[in-house]
């Protein structure tokens, strides 16, 4: 009797262990065969990658990093409720990578590589009209959409880390003052800027309220603003050369111009009084 109970308990334990094993492996597994990409039952709609006749998985991400590119596929649910995948050759810009939520893809005509930066990116995916901005924070190990409904028209109504739309341009708010904002929608050559987040403000990159102010070096252009990691060669090379925020730079130019005009007027008045 005791032996029977023991065997029954052992059977239940093995059954549960097997079920747990199945659940642990019940993850998205893309496969590529006969020029066709297919997904396992628990995969979601979204973008996936293929390289050299093989689907990219979590263990082969390095295939599409460090300057190496992969082919982009978009997978969506059809009327049959099955997910079908097609090559997305016309996709350009930054998109969320469905397989790894903490990564973003940079694509040109459907040829993409995997990025792992903290920052803000203009969405170039199928849903770009609904979700304009992608926000990545590797501290939280995730990338997500910055919802359009959260986009304000002034940093005063937003928060540090918020996105505002000013004259059809999108800016990152490093404070509640527009002059400290940095444009993230500029489709221009990349350049470097410094942003300062004041003490007591919420730091979206450190995911905490700061007890000391913090300065970040950011690379801006090509419709993105990314954080340059401290301690890297890139950081050391540009931190002392970088300018301030976009609006702040404009303010400084205007201030310098105003001082120059005032100086000229003072000279004219002085000259007039002499004669």
mmCIF file of C-alpha atoms in Angstrom, residues 18-240:
data_model
loop_
_atom_site.group_PDB
_atom_site.id
_atom_site.type_symbol
_atom_site.label_atom_id
_atom_site.label_comp_id
_atom_site.label_asym_id
_atom_site.label_seq_id
_atom_site.Cartn_x
_atom_site.Cartn_y
_atom_site.Cartn_z
ATOM 1 C CA UNK A 18 7.218 17.656 -16.951
ATOM 2 C CA UNK A 19 4.465 20.271 -17.144
ATOM 3 C CA UNK A 20 6.806 22.885 -15.704
ATOM 4 C CA UNK A 21 9.437 21.854 -18.216
ATOM 5 C CA UNK A 22 6.940 22.263 -21.040
ATOM 6 C CA UNK A 23 5.920 25.714 -19.763
ATOM 7 C CA UNK A 24 9.530 26.795 -19.404
ATOM 8 C CA UNK A 25 10.089 25.906 -23.058
ATOM 9 C CA UNK A 26 6.711 27.139 -24.227
ATOM 10 C CA UNK A 27 8.245 30.337 -25.609
ATOM 11 C CA UNK A 28 8.305 31.919 -29.010
ATOM 12 C CA UNK A 29 10.408 29.838 -31.389
ATOM 13 C CA UNK A 30 10.660 31.139 -34.966
ATOM 14 C CA UNK A 31 11.801 28.684 -37.641
ATOM 15 C CA UNK A 32 12.758 29.239 -41.263
ATOM 16 C CA UNK A 33 12.368 26.414 -43.773
ATOM 17 C CA UNK A 34 11.750 26.311 -47.520
ATOM 18 C CA UNK A 35 11.976 30.111 -47.758
ATOM 19 C CA UNK A 36 9.161 30.509 -45.227
ATOM 20 C CA UNK A 37 9.218 31.888 -41.682
ATOM 21 C CA UNK A 38 6.859 30.229 -39.198
ATOM 22 C CA UNK A 39 6.276 30.884 -35.503
ATOM 23 C CA UNK A 40 5.454 28.603 -32.612
ATOM 24 C CA UNK A 41 1.981 28.866 -31.081
ATOM 25 C CA UNK A 42 2.933 31.331 -28.347
ATOM 26 C CA UNK A 43 4.612 33.887 -30.575
ATOM 27 C CA UNK A 44 2.970 37.291 -30.939
ATOM 28 C CA UNK A 45 2.463 39.496 -33.958
ATOM 29 C CA UNK A 46 5.388 41.717 -34.794
ATOM 30 C CA UNK A 47 8.806 41.866 -36.406
ATOM 31 C CA UNK A 48 11.276 38.966 -36.614
ATOM 32 C CA UNK A 49 14.647 38.410 -38.272
ATOM 33 C CA UNK A 50 16.187 35.879 -40.651
ATOM 34 C CA UNK A 51 19.835 35.488 -41.658
ATOM 35 C CA UNK A 52 21.507 33.001 -43.999
ATOM 36 C CA UNK A 53 18.413 30.833 -44.194
ATOM 37 C CA UNK A 54 17.929 30.652 -40.414
ATOM 38 C CA UNK A 55 15.482 32.387 -38.089
ATOM 39 C CA UNK A 56 17.140 34.551 -35.453
ATOM 40 C CA UNK A 57 16.488 33.348 -31.899
ATOM 41 C CA UNK A 58 17.473 34.712 -28.487
ATOM 42 C CA UNK A 59 20.715 32.734 -28.629
ATOM 43 C CA UNK A 60 21.741 33.977 -32.095
ATOM 44 C CA UNK A 61 21.122 37.718 -31.701
ATOM 45 C CA UNK A 62 24.819 38.478 -32.188
ATOM 46 C CA UNK A 63 24.299 37.490 -35.827
ATOM 47 C CA UNK A 64 22.556 40.855 -36.319
ATOM 48 C CA UNK A 65 24.749 43.047 -34.101
ATOM 49 C CA UNK A 66 28.016 44.938 -34.435
ATOM 50 C CA UNK A 67 27.378 46.032 -37.994
ATOM 51 C CA UNK A 68 26.005 42.677 -39.165
ATOM 52 C CA UNK A 69 22.582 42.877 -40.809
ATOM 53 C CA UNK A 70 19.606 40.522 -41.097
ATOM 54 C CA UNK A 71 16.415 40.353 -43.159
ATOM 55 C CA UNK A 72 13.225 41.662 -41.584
ATOM 56 C CA UNK A 73 9.890 39.809 -41.556
ATOM 57 C CA UNK A 74 6.543 41.071 -40.336
ATOM 58 C CA UNK A 75 4.169 38.492 -38.876
ATOM 59 C CA UNK A 76 0.468 39.129 -38.326
ATOM 60 C CA UNK A 77 -2.708 37.193 -37.599
ATOM 61 C CA UNK A 78 -4.875 36.408 -40.618
ATOM 62 C CA UNK A 79 -8.602 35.628 -40.789
ATOM 63 C CA UNK A 80 -7.782 31.970 -40.227
ATOM 64 C CA UNK A 81 -6.361 33.084 -36.831
ATOM 65 C CA UNK A 82 -2.966 31.752 -37.822
ATOM 66 C CA UNK A 83 0.065 34.038 -37.907
ATOM 67 C CA UNK A 84 1.593 34.502 -41.340
ATOM 68 C CA UNK A 85 4.944 36.138 -42.031
ATOM 69 C CA UNK A 86 6.071 38.200 -45.001
ATOM 70 C CA UNK A 87 9.391 39.843 -45.766
ATOM 71 C CA UNK A 88 9.200 43.564 -44.913
ATOM 72 C CA UNK A 89 11.496 45.057 -47.547
ATOM 73 C CA UNK A 90 9.974 48.544 -47.424
ATOM 74 C CA UNK A 91 10.505 49.113 -43.688
ATOM 75 C CA UNK A 92 12.886 51.907 -42.699
ATOM 76 C CA UNK A 93 13.880 53.412 -39.367
ATOM 77 C CA UNK A 94 13.566 52.050 -35.845
ATOM 78 C CA UNK A 95 11.138 49.321 -34.810
ATOM 79 C CA UNK A 96 10.469 47.165 -31.760
ATOM 80 C CA UNK A 97 11.880 43.644 -31.914
ATOM 81 C CA UNK A 98 9.101 41.264 -30.897
ATOM 82 C CA UNK A 99 11.434 38.443 -29.898
ATOM 83 C CA UNK A 100 13.325 40.553 -27.334
ATOM 84 C CA UNK A 101 11.354 43.400 -25.788
ATOM 85 C CA UNK A 102 14.472 45.192 -24.551
ATOM 86 C CA UNK A 103 15.930 45.657 -28.020
ATOM 87 C CA UNK A 104 15.150 47.908 -30.946
ATOM 88 C CA UNK A 105 15.967 47.298 -34.611
ATOM 89 C CA UNK A 106 17.427 49.850 -37.007
ATOM 90 C CA UNK A 107 16.358 49.063 -40.566
ATOM 91 C CA UNK A 108 16.983 50.253 -44.100
ATOM 92 C CA UNK A 109 14.724 48.743 -46.780
ATOM 93 C CA UNK A 110 14.073 45.707 -44.605
ATOM 94 C CA UNK A 111 17.734 45.054 -43.784
ATOM 95 C CA UNK A 112 18.197 45.491 -40.034
ATOM 96 C CA UNK A 113 20.616 45.255 -37.161
ATOM 97 C CA UNK A 114 19.941 44.952 -33.447
ATOM 98 C CA UNK A 115 20.636 47.907 -31.142
ATOM 99 C CA UNK A 116 20.921 47.868 -27.371
ATOM 100 C CA UNK A 117 20.883 51.563 -26.457
ATOM 101 C CA UNK A 118 19.003 53.599 -23.898
ATOM 102 C CA UNK A 119 17.161 56.414 -25.584
ATOM 103 C CA UNK A 120 14.213 57.594 -27.643
ATOM 104 C CA UNK A 121 13.556 56.549 -31.237
ATOM 105 C CA UNK A 122 11.038 57.636 -33.875
ATOM 106 C CA UNK A 123 9.019 54.544 -34.769
ATOM 107 C CA UNK A 124 9.320 53.417 -38.387
ATOM 108 C CA UNK A 125 7.114 50.343 -38.011
ATOM 109 C CA UNK A 126 3.644 49.442 -39.232
ATOM 110 C CA UNK A 127 2.038 51.198 -36.238
ATOM 111 C CA UNK A 128 4.032 54.443 -36.448
ATOM 112 C CA UNK A 129 0.895 56.561 -36.872
ATOM 113 C CA UNK A 130 -0.440 55.295 -33.539
ATOM 114 C CA UNK A 131 2.816 54.892 -31.603
ATOM 115 C CA UNK A 132 5.210 57.583 -32.808
ATOM 116 C CA UNK A 133 8.010 57.150 -30.257
ATOM 117 C CA UNK A 134 9.854 54.104 -28.895
ATOM 118 C CA UNK A 135 11.503 54.514 -25.490
ATOM 119 C CA UNK A 136 14.269 52.121 -24.397
ATOM 120 C CA UNK A 137 15.644 51.804 -20.886
ATOM 121 C CA UNK A 138 18.122 48.962 -20.474
ATOM 122 C CA UNK A 139 18.047 49.544 -16.706
ATOM 123 C CA UNK A 140 14.536 48.074 -16.819
ATOM 124 C CA UNK A 141 15.566 45.761 -19.661
ATOM 125 C CA UNK A 142 12.705 46.837 -21.864
ATOM 126 C CA UNK A 143 11.703 48.979 -24.800
ATOM 127 C CA UNK A 144 8.154 50.240 -25.082
ATOM 128 C CA UNK A 145 6.020 52.697 -26.974
ATOM 129 C CA UNK A 146 5.701 56.203 -25.600
ATOM 130 C CA UNK A 147 1.971 56.522 -26.215
ATOM 131 C CA UNK A 148 0.841 59.380 -28.453
ATOM 132 C CA UNK A 149 -1.795 60.358 -25.892
ATOM 133 C CA UNK A 150 1.005 61.212 -23.437
ATOM 134 C CA UNK A 151 2.712 63.651 -25.823
ATOM 135 C CA UNK A 152 2.147 67.240 -24.634
ATOM 136 C CA UNK A 153 2.818 70.577 -26.345
ATOM 137 C CA UNK A 154 4.979 72.032 -23.581
ATOM 138 C CA UNK A 155 7.498 70.553 -21.140
ATOM 139 C CA UNK A 156 5.732 72.477 -18.368
ATOM 140 C CA UNK A 157 2.771 70.100 -18.770
ATOM 141 C CA UNK A 158 4.947 67.030 -19.180
ATOM 142 C CA UNK A 159 7.632 65.649 -16.888
ATOM 143 C CA UNK A 160 11.339 64.891 -17.039
ATOM 144 C CA UNK A 161 11.676 62.125 -19.593
ATOM 145 C CA UNK A 162 8.467 63.191 -21.295
ATOM 146 C CA UNK A 163 8.017 63.903 -24.992
ATOM 147 C CA UNK A 164 6.483 67.101 -26.365
ATOM 148 C CA UNK A 165 5.490 68.236 -29.835
ATOM 149 C CA UNK A 166 6.504 71.804 -30.685
ATOM 150 C CA UNK A 167 5.885 73.085 -34.230
ATOM 151 C CA UNK A 168 5.575 69.515 -35.564
ATOM 152 C CA UNK A 169 8.893 68.484 -34.017
ATOM 153 C CA UNK A 170 9.281 66.015 -31.155
ATOM 154 C CA UNK A 171 11.470 66.867 -28.175
ATOM 155 C CA UNK A 172 12.748 65.071 -25.080
ATOM 156 C CA UNK A 173 12.200 67.082 -21.876
ATOM 157 C CA UNK A 174 15.163 67.030 -19.494
ATOM 158 C CA UNK A 175 13.310 69.529 -17.276
ATOM 159 C CA UNK A 176 9.932 71.283 -17.217
ATOM 160 C CA UNK A 177 11.406 74.131 -19.277
ATOM 161 C CA UNK A 178 11.316 73.937 -23.079
ATOM 162 C CA UNK A 179 14.747 75.551 -23.345
ATOM 163 C CA UNK A 180 16.283 72.372 -21.901
ATOM 164 C CA UNK A 181 14.652 70.059 -24.437
ATOM 165 C CA UNK A 182 16.425 68.042 -27.142
ATOM 166 C CA UNK A 183 14.873 67.237 -30.507
ATOM 167 C CA UNK A 184 14.521 63.520 -31.176
ATOM 168 C CA UNK A 185 12.768 63.767 -34.549
ATOM 169 C CA UNK A 186 15.611 65.474 -36.439
ATOM 170 C CA UNK A 187 16.447 63.565 -39.617
ATOM 171 C CA UNK A 188 19.974 64.924 -39.784
ATOM 172 C CA UNK A 189 23.569 63.884 -39.307
ATOM 173 C CA UNK A 190 24.270 62.683 -35.778
ATOM 174 C CA UNK A 191 25.807 65.133 -33.325
ATOM 175 C CA UNK A 192 26.489 65.139 -29.602
ATOM 176 C CA UNK A 193 24.774 67.122 -26.862
ATOM 177 C CA UNK A 194 24.759 67.222 -23.074
ATOM 178 C CA UNK A 195 21.551 67.063 -21.071
ATOM 179 C CA UNK A 196 21.303 67.842 -17.366
ATOM 180 C CA UNK A 197 18.688 66.346 -15.062
ATOM 181 C CA UNK A 198 18.324 68.322 -11.845
ATOM 182 C CA UNK A 199 18.427 66.984 -8.303
ATOM 183 C CA UNK A 200 14.982 65.934 -7.102
ATOM 184 C CA UNK A 201 13.831 65.119 -10.640
ATOM 185 C CA UNK A 202 12.891 61.668 -11.832
ATOM 186 C CA UNK A 203 15.616 60.229 -14.057
ATOM 187 C CA UNK A 204 13.970 58.015 -16.714
ATOM 188 C CA UNK A 205 17.273 56.324 -17.528
ATOM 189 C CA UNK A 206 18.265 55.464 -13.951
ATOM 190 C CA UNK A 207 14.597 54.863 -13.027
ATOM 191 C CA UNK A 208 14.899 56.831 -9.789
ATOM 192 C CA UNK A 209 14.535 60.278 -8.255
ATOM 193 C CA UNK A 210 17.965 61.903 -8.221
ATOM 194 C CA UNK A 211 19.642 62.943 -4.978
ATOM 195 C CA UNK A 212 22.336 64.621 -7.096
ATOM 196 C CA UNK A 213 22.022 66.223 -10.508
ATOM 197 C CA UNK A 214 23.247 64.136 -13.422
ATOM 198 C CA UNK A 215 24.672 64.959 -16.843
ATOM 199 C CA UNK A 216 24.254 62.636 -19.812
ATOM 200 C CA UNK A 217 25.978 62.691 -23.165
ATOM 201 C CA UNK A 218 23.470 61.973 -25.922
ATOM 202 C CA UNK A 219 23.864 61.341 -29.624
ATOM 203 C CA UNK A 220 21.131 63.080 -31.604
ATOM 204 C CA UNK A 221 20.151 62.686 -35.254
ATOM 205 C CA UNK A 222 18.744 60.136 -37.695
ATOM 206 C CA UNK A 223 15.433 60.396 -35.811
ATOM 207 C CA UNK A 224 16.780 59.256 -32.455
ATOM 208 C CA UNK A 225 18.356 60.406 -29.209
ATOM 209 C CA UNK A 226 20.535 57.763 -27.557
ATOM 210 C CA UNK A 227 22.572 57.788 -24.358
ATOM 211 C CA UNK A 228 26.322 57.414 -24.863
ATOM 212 C CA UNK A 229 27.574 55.122 -22.050
ATOM 213 C CA UNK A 230 30.126 56.603 -19.660
ATOM 214 C CA UNK A 231 33.590 55.095 -19.770
ATOM 215 C CA UNK A 232 33.459 54.366 -23.492
ATOM 216 C CA UNK A 233 35.894 55.816 -26.006
ATOM 217 C CA UNK A 234 32.987 57.594 -27.688
ATOM 218 C CA UNK A 235 32.008 59.243 -24.394
ATOM 219 C CA UNK A 236 35.525 60.417 -23.555
ATOM 220 C CA UNK A 237 35.998 61.775 -27.063
ATOM 221 C CA UNK A 238 32.835 63.906 -27.143
ATOM 222 C CA UNK A 239 31.810 64.819 -23.572
ATOM 223 C CA UNK A 240 33.908 68.007 -23.435
#
